[in-house]
PDB file of C-alpha atoms in Angstrom:
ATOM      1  CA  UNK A  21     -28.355 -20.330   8.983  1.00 50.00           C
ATOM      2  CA  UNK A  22     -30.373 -18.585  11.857  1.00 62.00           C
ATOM      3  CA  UNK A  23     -27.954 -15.453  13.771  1.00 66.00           C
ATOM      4  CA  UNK A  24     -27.614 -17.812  16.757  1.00 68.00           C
ATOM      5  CA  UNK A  25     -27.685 -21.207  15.061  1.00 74.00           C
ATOM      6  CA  UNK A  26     -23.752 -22.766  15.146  1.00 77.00           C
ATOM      7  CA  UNK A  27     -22.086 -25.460  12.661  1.00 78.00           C
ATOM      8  CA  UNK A  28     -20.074 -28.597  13.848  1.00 78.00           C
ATOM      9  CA  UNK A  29     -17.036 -26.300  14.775  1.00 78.00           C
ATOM     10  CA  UNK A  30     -19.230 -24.062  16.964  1.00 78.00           C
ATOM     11  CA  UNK A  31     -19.116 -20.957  15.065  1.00 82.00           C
ATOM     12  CA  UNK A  32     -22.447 -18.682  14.198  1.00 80.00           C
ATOM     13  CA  UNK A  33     -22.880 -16.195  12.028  1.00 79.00           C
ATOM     14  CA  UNK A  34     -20.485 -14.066  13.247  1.00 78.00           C
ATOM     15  CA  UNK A  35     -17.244 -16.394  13.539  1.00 80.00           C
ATOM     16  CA  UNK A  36     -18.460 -17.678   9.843  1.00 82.00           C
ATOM     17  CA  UNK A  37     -18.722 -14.022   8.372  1.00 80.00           C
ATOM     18  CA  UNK A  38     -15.376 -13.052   9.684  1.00 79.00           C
ATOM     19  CA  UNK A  39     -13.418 -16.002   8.850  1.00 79.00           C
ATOM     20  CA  UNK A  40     -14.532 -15.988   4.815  1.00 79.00           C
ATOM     21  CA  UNK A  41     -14.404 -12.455   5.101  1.00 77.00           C
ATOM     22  CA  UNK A  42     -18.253 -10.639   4.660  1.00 77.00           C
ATOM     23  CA  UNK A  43     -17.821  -7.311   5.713  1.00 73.00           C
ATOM     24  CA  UNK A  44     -21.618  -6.458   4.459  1.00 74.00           C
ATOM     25  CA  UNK A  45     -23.006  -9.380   6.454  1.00 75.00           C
ATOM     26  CA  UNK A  46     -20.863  -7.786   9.791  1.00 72.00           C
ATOM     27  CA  UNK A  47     -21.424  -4.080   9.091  1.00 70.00           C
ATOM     28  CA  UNK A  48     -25.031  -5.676   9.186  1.00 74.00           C
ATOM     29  CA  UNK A  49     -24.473  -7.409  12.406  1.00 72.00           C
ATOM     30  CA  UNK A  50     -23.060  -4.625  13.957  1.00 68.00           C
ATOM     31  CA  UNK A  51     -26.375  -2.443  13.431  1.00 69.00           C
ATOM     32  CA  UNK A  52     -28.191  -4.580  15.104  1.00 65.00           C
ATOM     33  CA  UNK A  53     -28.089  -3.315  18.788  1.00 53.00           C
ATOM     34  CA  UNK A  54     -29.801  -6.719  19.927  1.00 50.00           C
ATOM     35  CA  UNK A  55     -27.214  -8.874  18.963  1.00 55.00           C
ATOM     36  CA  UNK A  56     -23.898  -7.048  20.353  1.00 55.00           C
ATOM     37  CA  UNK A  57     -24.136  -8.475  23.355  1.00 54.00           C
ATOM     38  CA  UNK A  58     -24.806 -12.190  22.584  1.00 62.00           C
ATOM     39  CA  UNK A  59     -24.003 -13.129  19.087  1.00 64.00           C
ATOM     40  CA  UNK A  60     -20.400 -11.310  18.852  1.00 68.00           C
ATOM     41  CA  UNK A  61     -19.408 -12.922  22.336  1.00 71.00           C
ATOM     42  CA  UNK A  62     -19.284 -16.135  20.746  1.00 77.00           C
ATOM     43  CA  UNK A  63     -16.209 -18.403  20.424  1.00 81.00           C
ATOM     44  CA  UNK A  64     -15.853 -21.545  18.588  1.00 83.00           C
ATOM     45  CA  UNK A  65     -14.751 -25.127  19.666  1.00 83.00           C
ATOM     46  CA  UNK A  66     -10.885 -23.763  19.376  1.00 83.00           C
ATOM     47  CA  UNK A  67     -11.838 -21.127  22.150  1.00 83.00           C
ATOM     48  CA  UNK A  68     -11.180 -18.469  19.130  1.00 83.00           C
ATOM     49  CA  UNK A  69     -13.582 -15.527  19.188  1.00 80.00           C
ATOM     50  CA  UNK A  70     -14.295 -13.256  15.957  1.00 79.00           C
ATOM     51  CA  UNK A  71     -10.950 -11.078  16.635  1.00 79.00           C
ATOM     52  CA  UNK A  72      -8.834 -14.776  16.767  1.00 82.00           C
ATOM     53  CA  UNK A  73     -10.646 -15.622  13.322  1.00 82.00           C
ATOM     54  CA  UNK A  74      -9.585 -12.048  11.867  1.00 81.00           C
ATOM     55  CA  UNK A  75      -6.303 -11.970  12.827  1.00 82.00           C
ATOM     56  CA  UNK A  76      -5.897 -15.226  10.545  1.00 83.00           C
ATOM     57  CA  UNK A  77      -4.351 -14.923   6.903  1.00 79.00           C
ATOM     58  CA  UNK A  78      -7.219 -15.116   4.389  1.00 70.00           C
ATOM     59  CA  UNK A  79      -7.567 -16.220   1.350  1.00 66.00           C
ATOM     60  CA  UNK A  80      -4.627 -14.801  -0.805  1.00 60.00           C
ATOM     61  CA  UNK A  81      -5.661 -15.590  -4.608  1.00 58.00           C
ATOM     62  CA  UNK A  82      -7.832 -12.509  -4.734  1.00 61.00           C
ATOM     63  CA  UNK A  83      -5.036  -9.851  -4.351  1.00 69.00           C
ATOM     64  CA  UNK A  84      -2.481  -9.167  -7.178  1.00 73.00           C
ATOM     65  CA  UNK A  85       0.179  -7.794  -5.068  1.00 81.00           C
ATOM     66  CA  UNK A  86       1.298  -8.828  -1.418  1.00 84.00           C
ATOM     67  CA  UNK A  87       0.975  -4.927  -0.426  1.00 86.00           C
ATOM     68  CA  UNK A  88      -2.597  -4.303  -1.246  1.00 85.00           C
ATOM     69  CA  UNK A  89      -3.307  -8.097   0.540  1.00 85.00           C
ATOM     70  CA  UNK A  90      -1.667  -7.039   3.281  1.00 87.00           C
ATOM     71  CA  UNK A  91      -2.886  -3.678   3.342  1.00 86.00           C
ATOM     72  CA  UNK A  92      -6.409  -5.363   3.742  1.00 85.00           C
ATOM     73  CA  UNK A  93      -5.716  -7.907   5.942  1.00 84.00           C
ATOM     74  CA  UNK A  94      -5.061  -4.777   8.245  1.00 86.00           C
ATOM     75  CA  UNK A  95      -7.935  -3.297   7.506  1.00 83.00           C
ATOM     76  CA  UNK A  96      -9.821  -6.443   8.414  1.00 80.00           C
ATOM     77  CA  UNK A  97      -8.470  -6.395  11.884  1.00 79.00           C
ATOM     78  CA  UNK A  98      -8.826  -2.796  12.392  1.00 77.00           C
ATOM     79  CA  UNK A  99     -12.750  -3.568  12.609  1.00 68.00           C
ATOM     80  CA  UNK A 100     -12.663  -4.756  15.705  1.00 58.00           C
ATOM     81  CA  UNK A 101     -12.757  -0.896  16.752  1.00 50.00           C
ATOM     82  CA  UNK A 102     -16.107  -0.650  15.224  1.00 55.00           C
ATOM     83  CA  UNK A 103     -17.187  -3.575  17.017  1.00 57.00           C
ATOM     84  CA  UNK A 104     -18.340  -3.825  20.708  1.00 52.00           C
ATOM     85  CA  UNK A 105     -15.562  -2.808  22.747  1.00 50.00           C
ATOM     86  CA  UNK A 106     -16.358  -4.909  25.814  1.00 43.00           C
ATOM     87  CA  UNK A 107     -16.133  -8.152  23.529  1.00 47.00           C
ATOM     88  CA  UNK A 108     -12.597  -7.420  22.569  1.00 46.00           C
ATOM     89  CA  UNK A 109     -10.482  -7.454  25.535  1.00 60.00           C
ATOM     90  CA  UNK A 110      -7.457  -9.850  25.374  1.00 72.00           C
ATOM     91  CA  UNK A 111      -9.102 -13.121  25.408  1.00 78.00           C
ATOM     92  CA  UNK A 112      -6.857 -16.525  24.280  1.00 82.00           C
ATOM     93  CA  UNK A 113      -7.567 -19.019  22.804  1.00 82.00           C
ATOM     94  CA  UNK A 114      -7.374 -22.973  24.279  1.00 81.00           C
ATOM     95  CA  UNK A 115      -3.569 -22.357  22.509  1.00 83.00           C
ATOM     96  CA  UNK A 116      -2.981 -19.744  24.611  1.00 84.00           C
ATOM     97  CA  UNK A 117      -3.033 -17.423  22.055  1.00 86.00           C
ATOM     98  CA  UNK A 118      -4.126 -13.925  21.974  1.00 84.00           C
ATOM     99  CA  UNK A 119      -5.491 -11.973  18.573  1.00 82.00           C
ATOM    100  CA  UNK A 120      -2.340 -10.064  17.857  1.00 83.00           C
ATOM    101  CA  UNK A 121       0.481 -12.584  18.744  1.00 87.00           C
ATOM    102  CA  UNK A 122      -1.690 -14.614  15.947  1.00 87.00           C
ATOM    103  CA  UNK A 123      -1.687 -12.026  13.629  1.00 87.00           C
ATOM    104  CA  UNK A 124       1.490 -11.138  13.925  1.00 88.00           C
ATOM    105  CA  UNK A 125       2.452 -14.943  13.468  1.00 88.00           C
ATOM    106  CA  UNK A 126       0.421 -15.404  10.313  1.00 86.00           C
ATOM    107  CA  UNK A 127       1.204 -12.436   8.297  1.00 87.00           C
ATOM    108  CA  UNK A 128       4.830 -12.525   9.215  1.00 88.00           C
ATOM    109  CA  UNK A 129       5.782 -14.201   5.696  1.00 88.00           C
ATOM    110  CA  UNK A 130       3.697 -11.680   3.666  1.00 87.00           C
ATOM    111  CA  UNK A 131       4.885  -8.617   5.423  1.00 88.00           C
ATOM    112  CA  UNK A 132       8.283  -9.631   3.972  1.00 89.00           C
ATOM    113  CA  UNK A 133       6.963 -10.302   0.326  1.00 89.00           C
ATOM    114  CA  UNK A 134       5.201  -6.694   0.717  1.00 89.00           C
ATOM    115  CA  UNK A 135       8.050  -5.131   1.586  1.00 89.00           C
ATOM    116  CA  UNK A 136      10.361  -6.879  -1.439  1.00 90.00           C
ATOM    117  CA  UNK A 137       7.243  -5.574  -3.680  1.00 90.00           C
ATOM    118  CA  UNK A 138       7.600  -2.058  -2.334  1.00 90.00           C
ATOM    119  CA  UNK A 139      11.025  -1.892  -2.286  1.00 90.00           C
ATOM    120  CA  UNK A 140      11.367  -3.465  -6.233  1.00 91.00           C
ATOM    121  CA  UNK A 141       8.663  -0.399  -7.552  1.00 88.00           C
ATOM    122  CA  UNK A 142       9.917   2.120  -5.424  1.00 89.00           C
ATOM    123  CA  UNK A 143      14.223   1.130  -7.407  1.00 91.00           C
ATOM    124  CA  UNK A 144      12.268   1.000 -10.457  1.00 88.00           C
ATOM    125  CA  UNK A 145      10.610   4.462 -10.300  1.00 87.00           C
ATOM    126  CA  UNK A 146      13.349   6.235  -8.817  1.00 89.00           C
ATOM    127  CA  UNK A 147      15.745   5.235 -11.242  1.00 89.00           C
ATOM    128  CA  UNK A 148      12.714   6.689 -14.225  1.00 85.00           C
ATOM    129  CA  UNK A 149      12.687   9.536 -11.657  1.00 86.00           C
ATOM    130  CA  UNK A 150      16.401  10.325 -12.165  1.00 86.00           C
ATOM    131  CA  UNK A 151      16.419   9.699 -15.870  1.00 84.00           C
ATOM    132  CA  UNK A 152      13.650  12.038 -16.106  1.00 81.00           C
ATOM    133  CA  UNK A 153      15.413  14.432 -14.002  1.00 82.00           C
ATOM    134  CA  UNK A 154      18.655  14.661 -16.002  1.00 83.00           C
ATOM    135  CA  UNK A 155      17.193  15.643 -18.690  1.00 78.00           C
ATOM    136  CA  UNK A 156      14.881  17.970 -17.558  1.00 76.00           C
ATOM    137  CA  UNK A 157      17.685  19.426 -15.968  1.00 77.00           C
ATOM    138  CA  UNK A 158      19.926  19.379 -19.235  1.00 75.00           C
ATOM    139  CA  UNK A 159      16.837  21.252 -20.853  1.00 71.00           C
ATOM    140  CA  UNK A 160      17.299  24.313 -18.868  1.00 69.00           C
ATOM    141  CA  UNK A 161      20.216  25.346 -19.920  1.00 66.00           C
ATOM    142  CA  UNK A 162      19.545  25.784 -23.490  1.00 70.00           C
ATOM    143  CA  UNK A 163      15.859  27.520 -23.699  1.00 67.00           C
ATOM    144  CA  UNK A 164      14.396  27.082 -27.463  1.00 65.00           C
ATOM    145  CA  UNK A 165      15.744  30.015 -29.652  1.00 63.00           C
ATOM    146  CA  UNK A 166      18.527  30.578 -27.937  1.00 64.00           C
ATOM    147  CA  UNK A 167      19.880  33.635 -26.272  1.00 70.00           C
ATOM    148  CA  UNK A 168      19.995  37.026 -27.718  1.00 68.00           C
ATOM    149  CA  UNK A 169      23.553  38.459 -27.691  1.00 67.00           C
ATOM    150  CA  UNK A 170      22.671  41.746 -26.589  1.00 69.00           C
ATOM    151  CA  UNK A 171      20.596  41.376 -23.905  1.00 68.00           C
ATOM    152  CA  UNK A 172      21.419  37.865 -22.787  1.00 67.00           C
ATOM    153  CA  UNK A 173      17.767  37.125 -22.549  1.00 71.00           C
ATOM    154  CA  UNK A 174      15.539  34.416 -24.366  1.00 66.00           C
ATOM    155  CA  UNK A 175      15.145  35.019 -27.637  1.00 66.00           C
ATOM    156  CA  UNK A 176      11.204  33.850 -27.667  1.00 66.00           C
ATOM    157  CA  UNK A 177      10.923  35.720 -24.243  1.00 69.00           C
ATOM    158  CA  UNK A 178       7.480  36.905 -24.823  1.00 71.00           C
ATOM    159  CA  UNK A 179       6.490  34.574 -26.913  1.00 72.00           C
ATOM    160  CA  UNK A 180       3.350  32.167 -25.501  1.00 75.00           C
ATOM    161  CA  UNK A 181       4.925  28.776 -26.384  1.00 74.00           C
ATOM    162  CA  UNK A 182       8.024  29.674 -24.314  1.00 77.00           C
ATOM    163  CA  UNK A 183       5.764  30.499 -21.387  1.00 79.00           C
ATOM    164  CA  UNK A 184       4.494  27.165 -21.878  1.00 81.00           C
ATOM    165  CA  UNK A 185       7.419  25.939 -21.938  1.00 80.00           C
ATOM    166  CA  UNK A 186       8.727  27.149 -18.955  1.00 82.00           C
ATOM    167  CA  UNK A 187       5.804  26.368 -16.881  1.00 86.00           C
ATOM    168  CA  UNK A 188       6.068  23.288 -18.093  1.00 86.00           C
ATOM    169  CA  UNK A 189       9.439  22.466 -17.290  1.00 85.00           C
ATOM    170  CA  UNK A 190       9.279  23.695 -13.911  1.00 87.00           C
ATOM    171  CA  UNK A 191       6.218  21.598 -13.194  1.00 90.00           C
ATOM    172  CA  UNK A 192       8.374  18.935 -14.020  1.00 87.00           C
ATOM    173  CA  UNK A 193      11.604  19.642 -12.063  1.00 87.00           C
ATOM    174  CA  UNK A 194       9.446  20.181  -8.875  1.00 90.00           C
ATOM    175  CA  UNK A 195       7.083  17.054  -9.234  1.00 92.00           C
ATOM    176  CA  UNK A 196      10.185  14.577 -10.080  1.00 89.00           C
ATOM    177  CA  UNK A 197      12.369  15.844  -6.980  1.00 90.00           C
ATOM    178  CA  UNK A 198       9.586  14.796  -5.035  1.00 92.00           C
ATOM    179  CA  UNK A 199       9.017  11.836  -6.882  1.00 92.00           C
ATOM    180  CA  UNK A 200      12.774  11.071  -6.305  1.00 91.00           C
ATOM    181  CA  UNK A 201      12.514  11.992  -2.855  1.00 92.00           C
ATOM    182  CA  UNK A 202       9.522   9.932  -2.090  1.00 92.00           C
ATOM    183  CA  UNK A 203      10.735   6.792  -3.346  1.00 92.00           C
ATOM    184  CA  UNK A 204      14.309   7.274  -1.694  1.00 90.00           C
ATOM    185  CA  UNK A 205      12.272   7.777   1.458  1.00 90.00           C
ATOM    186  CA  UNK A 206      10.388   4.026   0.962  1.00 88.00           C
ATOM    187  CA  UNK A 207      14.329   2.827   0.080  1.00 88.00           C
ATOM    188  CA  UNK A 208      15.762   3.578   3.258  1.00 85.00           C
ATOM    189  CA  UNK A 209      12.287   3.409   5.514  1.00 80.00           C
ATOM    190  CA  UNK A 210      12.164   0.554   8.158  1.00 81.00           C
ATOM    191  CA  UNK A 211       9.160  -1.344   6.973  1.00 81.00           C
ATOM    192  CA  UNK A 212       6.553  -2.313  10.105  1.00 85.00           C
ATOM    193  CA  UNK A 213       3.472  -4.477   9.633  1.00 86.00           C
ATOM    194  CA  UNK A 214       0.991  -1.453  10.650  1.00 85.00           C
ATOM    195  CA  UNK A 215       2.733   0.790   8.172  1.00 87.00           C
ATOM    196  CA  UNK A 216       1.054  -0.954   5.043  1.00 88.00           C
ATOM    197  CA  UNK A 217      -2.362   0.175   6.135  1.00 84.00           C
ATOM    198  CA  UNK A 218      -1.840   4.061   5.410  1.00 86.00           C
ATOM    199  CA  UNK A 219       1.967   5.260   5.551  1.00 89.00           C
ATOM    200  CA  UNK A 220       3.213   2.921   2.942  1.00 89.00           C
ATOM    201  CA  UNK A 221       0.762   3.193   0.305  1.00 89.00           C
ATOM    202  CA  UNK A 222       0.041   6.796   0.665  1.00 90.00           C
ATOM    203  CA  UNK A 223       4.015   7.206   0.126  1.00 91.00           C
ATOM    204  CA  UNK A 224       3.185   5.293  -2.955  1.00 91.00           C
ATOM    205  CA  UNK A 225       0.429   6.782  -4.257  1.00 91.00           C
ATOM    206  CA  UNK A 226       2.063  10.345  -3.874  1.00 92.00           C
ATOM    207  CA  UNK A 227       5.295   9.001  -5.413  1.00 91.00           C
ATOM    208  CA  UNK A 228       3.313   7.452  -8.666  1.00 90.00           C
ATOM    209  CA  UNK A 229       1.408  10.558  -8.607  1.00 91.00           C
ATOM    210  CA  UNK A 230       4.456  12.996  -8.819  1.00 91.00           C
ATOM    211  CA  UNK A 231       6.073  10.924 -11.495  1.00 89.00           C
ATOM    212  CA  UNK A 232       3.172  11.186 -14.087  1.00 87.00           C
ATOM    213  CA  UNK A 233       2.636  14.386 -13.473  1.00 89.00           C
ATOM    214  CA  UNK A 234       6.247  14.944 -14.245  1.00 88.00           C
ATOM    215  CA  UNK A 235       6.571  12.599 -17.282  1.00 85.00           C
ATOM    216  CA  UNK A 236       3.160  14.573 -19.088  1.00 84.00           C
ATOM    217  CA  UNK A 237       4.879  17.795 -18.132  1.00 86.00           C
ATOM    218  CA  UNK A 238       7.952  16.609 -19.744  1.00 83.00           C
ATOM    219  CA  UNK A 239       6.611  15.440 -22.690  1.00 82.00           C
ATOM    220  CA  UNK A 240       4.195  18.853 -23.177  1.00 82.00           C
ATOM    221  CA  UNK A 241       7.873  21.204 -23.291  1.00 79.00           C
ATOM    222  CA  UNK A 242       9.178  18.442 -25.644  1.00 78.00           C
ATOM    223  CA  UNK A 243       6.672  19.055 -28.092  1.00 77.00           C
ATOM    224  CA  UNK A 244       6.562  22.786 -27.416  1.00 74.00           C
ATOM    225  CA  UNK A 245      10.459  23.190 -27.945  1.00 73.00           C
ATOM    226  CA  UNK A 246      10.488  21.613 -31.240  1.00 72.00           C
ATOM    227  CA  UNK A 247       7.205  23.699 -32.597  1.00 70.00           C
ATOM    228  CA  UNK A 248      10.013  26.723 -32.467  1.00 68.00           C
ATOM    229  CA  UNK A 249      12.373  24.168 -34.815  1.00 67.00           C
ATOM    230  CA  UNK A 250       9.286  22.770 -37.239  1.00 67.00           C
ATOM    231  CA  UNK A 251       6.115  25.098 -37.307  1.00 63.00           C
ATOM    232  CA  UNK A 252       7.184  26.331 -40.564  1.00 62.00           C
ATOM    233  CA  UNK A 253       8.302  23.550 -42.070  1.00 64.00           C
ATOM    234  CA  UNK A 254       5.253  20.966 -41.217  1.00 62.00           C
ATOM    235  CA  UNK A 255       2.893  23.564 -40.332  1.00 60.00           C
ATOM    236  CA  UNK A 256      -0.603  21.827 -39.634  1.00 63.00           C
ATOM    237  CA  UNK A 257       1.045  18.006 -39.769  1.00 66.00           C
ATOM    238  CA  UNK A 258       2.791  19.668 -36.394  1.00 63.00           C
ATOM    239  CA  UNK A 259      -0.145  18.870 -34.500  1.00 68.00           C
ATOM    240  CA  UNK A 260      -0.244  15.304 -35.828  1.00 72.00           C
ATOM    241  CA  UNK A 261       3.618  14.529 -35.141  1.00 70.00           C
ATOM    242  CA  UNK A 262       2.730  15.784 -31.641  1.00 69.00           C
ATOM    243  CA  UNK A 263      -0.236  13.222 -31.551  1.00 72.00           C
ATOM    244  CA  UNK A 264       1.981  10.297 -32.065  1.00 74.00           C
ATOM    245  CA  UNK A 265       4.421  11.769 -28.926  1.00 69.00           C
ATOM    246  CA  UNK A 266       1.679  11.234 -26.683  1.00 72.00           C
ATOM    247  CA  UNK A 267       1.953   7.336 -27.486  1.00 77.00           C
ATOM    248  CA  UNK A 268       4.204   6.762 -24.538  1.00 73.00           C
ATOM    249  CA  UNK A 269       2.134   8.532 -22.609  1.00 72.00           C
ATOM    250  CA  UNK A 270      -0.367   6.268 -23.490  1.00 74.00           C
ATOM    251  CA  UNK A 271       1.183   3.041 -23.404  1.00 79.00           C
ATOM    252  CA  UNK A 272       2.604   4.456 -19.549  1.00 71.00           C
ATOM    253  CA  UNK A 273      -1.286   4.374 -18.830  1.00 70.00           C
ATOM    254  CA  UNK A 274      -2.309   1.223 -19.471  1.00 75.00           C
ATOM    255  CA  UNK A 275       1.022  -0.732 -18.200  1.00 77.00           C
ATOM    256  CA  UNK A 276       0.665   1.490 -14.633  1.00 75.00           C
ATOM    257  CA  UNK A 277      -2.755   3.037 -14.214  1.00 78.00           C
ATOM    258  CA  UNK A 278      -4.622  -0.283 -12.811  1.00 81.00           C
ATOM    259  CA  UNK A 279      -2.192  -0.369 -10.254  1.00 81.00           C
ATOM    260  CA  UNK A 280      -2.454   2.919  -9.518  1.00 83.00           C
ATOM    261  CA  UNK A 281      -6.160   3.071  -9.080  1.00 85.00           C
ATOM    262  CA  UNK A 282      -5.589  -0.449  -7.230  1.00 84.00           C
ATOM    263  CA  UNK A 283      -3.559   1.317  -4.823  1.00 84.00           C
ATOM    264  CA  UNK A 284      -6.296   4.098  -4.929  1.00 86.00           C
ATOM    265  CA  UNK A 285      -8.772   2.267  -4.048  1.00 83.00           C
ATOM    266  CA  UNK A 286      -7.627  -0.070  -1.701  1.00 82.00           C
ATOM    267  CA  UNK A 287      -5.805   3.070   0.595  1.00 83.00           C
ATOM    268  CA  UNK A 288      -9.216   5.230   0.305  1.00 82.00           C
ATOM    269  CA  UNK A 289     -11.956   2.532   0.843  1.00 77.00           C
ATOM    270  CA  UNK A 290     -13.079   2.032   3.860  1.00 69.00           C
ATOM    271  CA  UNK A 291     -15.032  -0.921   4.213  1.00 62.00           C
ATOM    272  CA  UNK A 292     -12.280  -3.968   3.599  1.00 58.00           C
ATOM    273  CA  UNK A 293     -13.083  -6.088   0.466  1.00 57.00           C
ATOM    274  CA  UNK A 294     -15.460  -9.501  -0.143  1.00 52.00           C
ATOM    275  CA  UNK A 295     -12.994 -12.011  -1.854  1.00 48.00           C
ATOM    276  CA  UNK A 296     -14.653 -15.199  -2.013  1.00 42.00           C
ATOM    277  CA  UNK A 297     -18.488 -16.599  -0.995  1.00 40.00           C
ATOM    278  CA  UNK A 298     -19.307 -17.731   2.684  1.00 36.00           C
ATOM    279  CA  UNK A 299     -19.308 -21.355   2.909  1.00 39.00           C
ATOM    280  CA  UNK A 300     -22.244 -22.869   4.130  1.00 36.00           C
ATOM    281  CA  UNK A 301     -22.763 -25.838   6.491  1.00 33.00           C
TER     282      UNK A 301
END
């Protein structure tokens, strides 16, 4: 269709774009001075301009978790600030609606499925999170080697696998407690619509982040506090035994890493996503 050509509900380019959500096709638009001031003042039959049709739920098949939908859905009305700012002042509809008390309306139901989804990974991590931590914490008390009587000092203090170690295990403490901390922090925060846009998924991200971290460091002391127990007895097959202790790690990585580069992607990118083609008239 021509840029000021309309279908049988009265919407052009613009209105369609928005509502089937093109963000190349408006990014386009919104280059092209000329058409600022007449195509994207537009409203349809319903009196709804491009900021009515945004504030609407899209389509929700293309997103795996409620979060990251609504997290976009934000995004999505969040361009209106890149759009001309004299077409956006409150304007209703022939309901007597405005943008926001529609938005608010429509996305009330997944806000709350968000927040369950949040709330359900955030339990489930902390309580890794803790697991992790008591043992990590059990671990300090008895360094590998043990203690020598005389000097009450590590017996493999200058040894490098019990620097390793120790580095090691205090990478882990300090990455867990914040892990822990994070998620507590999601637990007992007061979820709000605008929050899933950056706060909430940035909490995420950091809290996934810290736990990794923590579980790799955990698992790298592991290995190094048994090589003191069977270096000499396995010798070279050490290194293989410590191969097949990285197998949780890697099974961790391919249950959780797409939705942690999900959550990655969708809080760092910009431009909001193309789900589905722009019907045509």
């Amino acid at each position: 269709m021509a840029i000021h050509d309309v279908d049988h509900q009265k919407k052009n380019i613009v209105l369609l774009a928005v509502e089937n959500r093109q963000p190349h096709i408006c990014g386009l638009l919104l280059r092209k001075a000329v058409l600022k001031d007449t195509a994207f003042w537009h409203v349809d039959e319903d009196g709804n301009s491009a900021l009515h049709l945004v504030a609407k739920l899209g389509y929700s098949g293309a997103y795996p978790f409620a979060a990251v939908q609504m997290q976009w859905e934000l995004k999505w009305y969040q361009l209106r600030n890149s759009a001309p700012r004299n077409n956006y002042f409150i304007r209703y509809n022939k309901e007597g609606k405005t943008a926001t008390e529609i938005f608010r309306e429509s996305h009330q139901e997944l806000t709350s499925k968000g927040g369950k989804w949040l709330n359900t990974i955030s339990y489930s991590c902390s309580v890794v999170a803790t697991l992790v931590a008591a043992v990590s914490f059990a671990t300090t008390a008895t360094p590998p080697g043990g203690i020598k009587e005389d000097s009450s000092k590590p017996t493999f203090e200058r040894h490098l696998w019990f620097l390793i170690y120790v580095v090691s295990l205090l990478i882990a403490l300090v990455f867990l407690v914040t892990s822990m901390v994070t998620f507590l922090a999601m637990l007992t925060t007061r979820l709000k619509m605008e929050d899933f846009e950056r706060r909430l998924p940035r909490k995420l991200l950091l809290g996934l982040t810290c736990l990794f971290i923590s579980i790799r460091a955990m698992l790298v002391y592991f290995c190094d506090t048994h090589f003191f127990l069977i270096k000499d007895v396995l010798e070279d097959s050490a290194f293989t035994v410590y191969a097949l202790a990285c197998l949780p790690i890697i099974i961790l990585a391919v249950a959780q890493f797409p939705l942690y580069f999900l959550l990655l992607w969708s809080t760092f990118q910009a431009m909001p996503q193309c789900h589905f083609t722009l019907q045509t008239y």
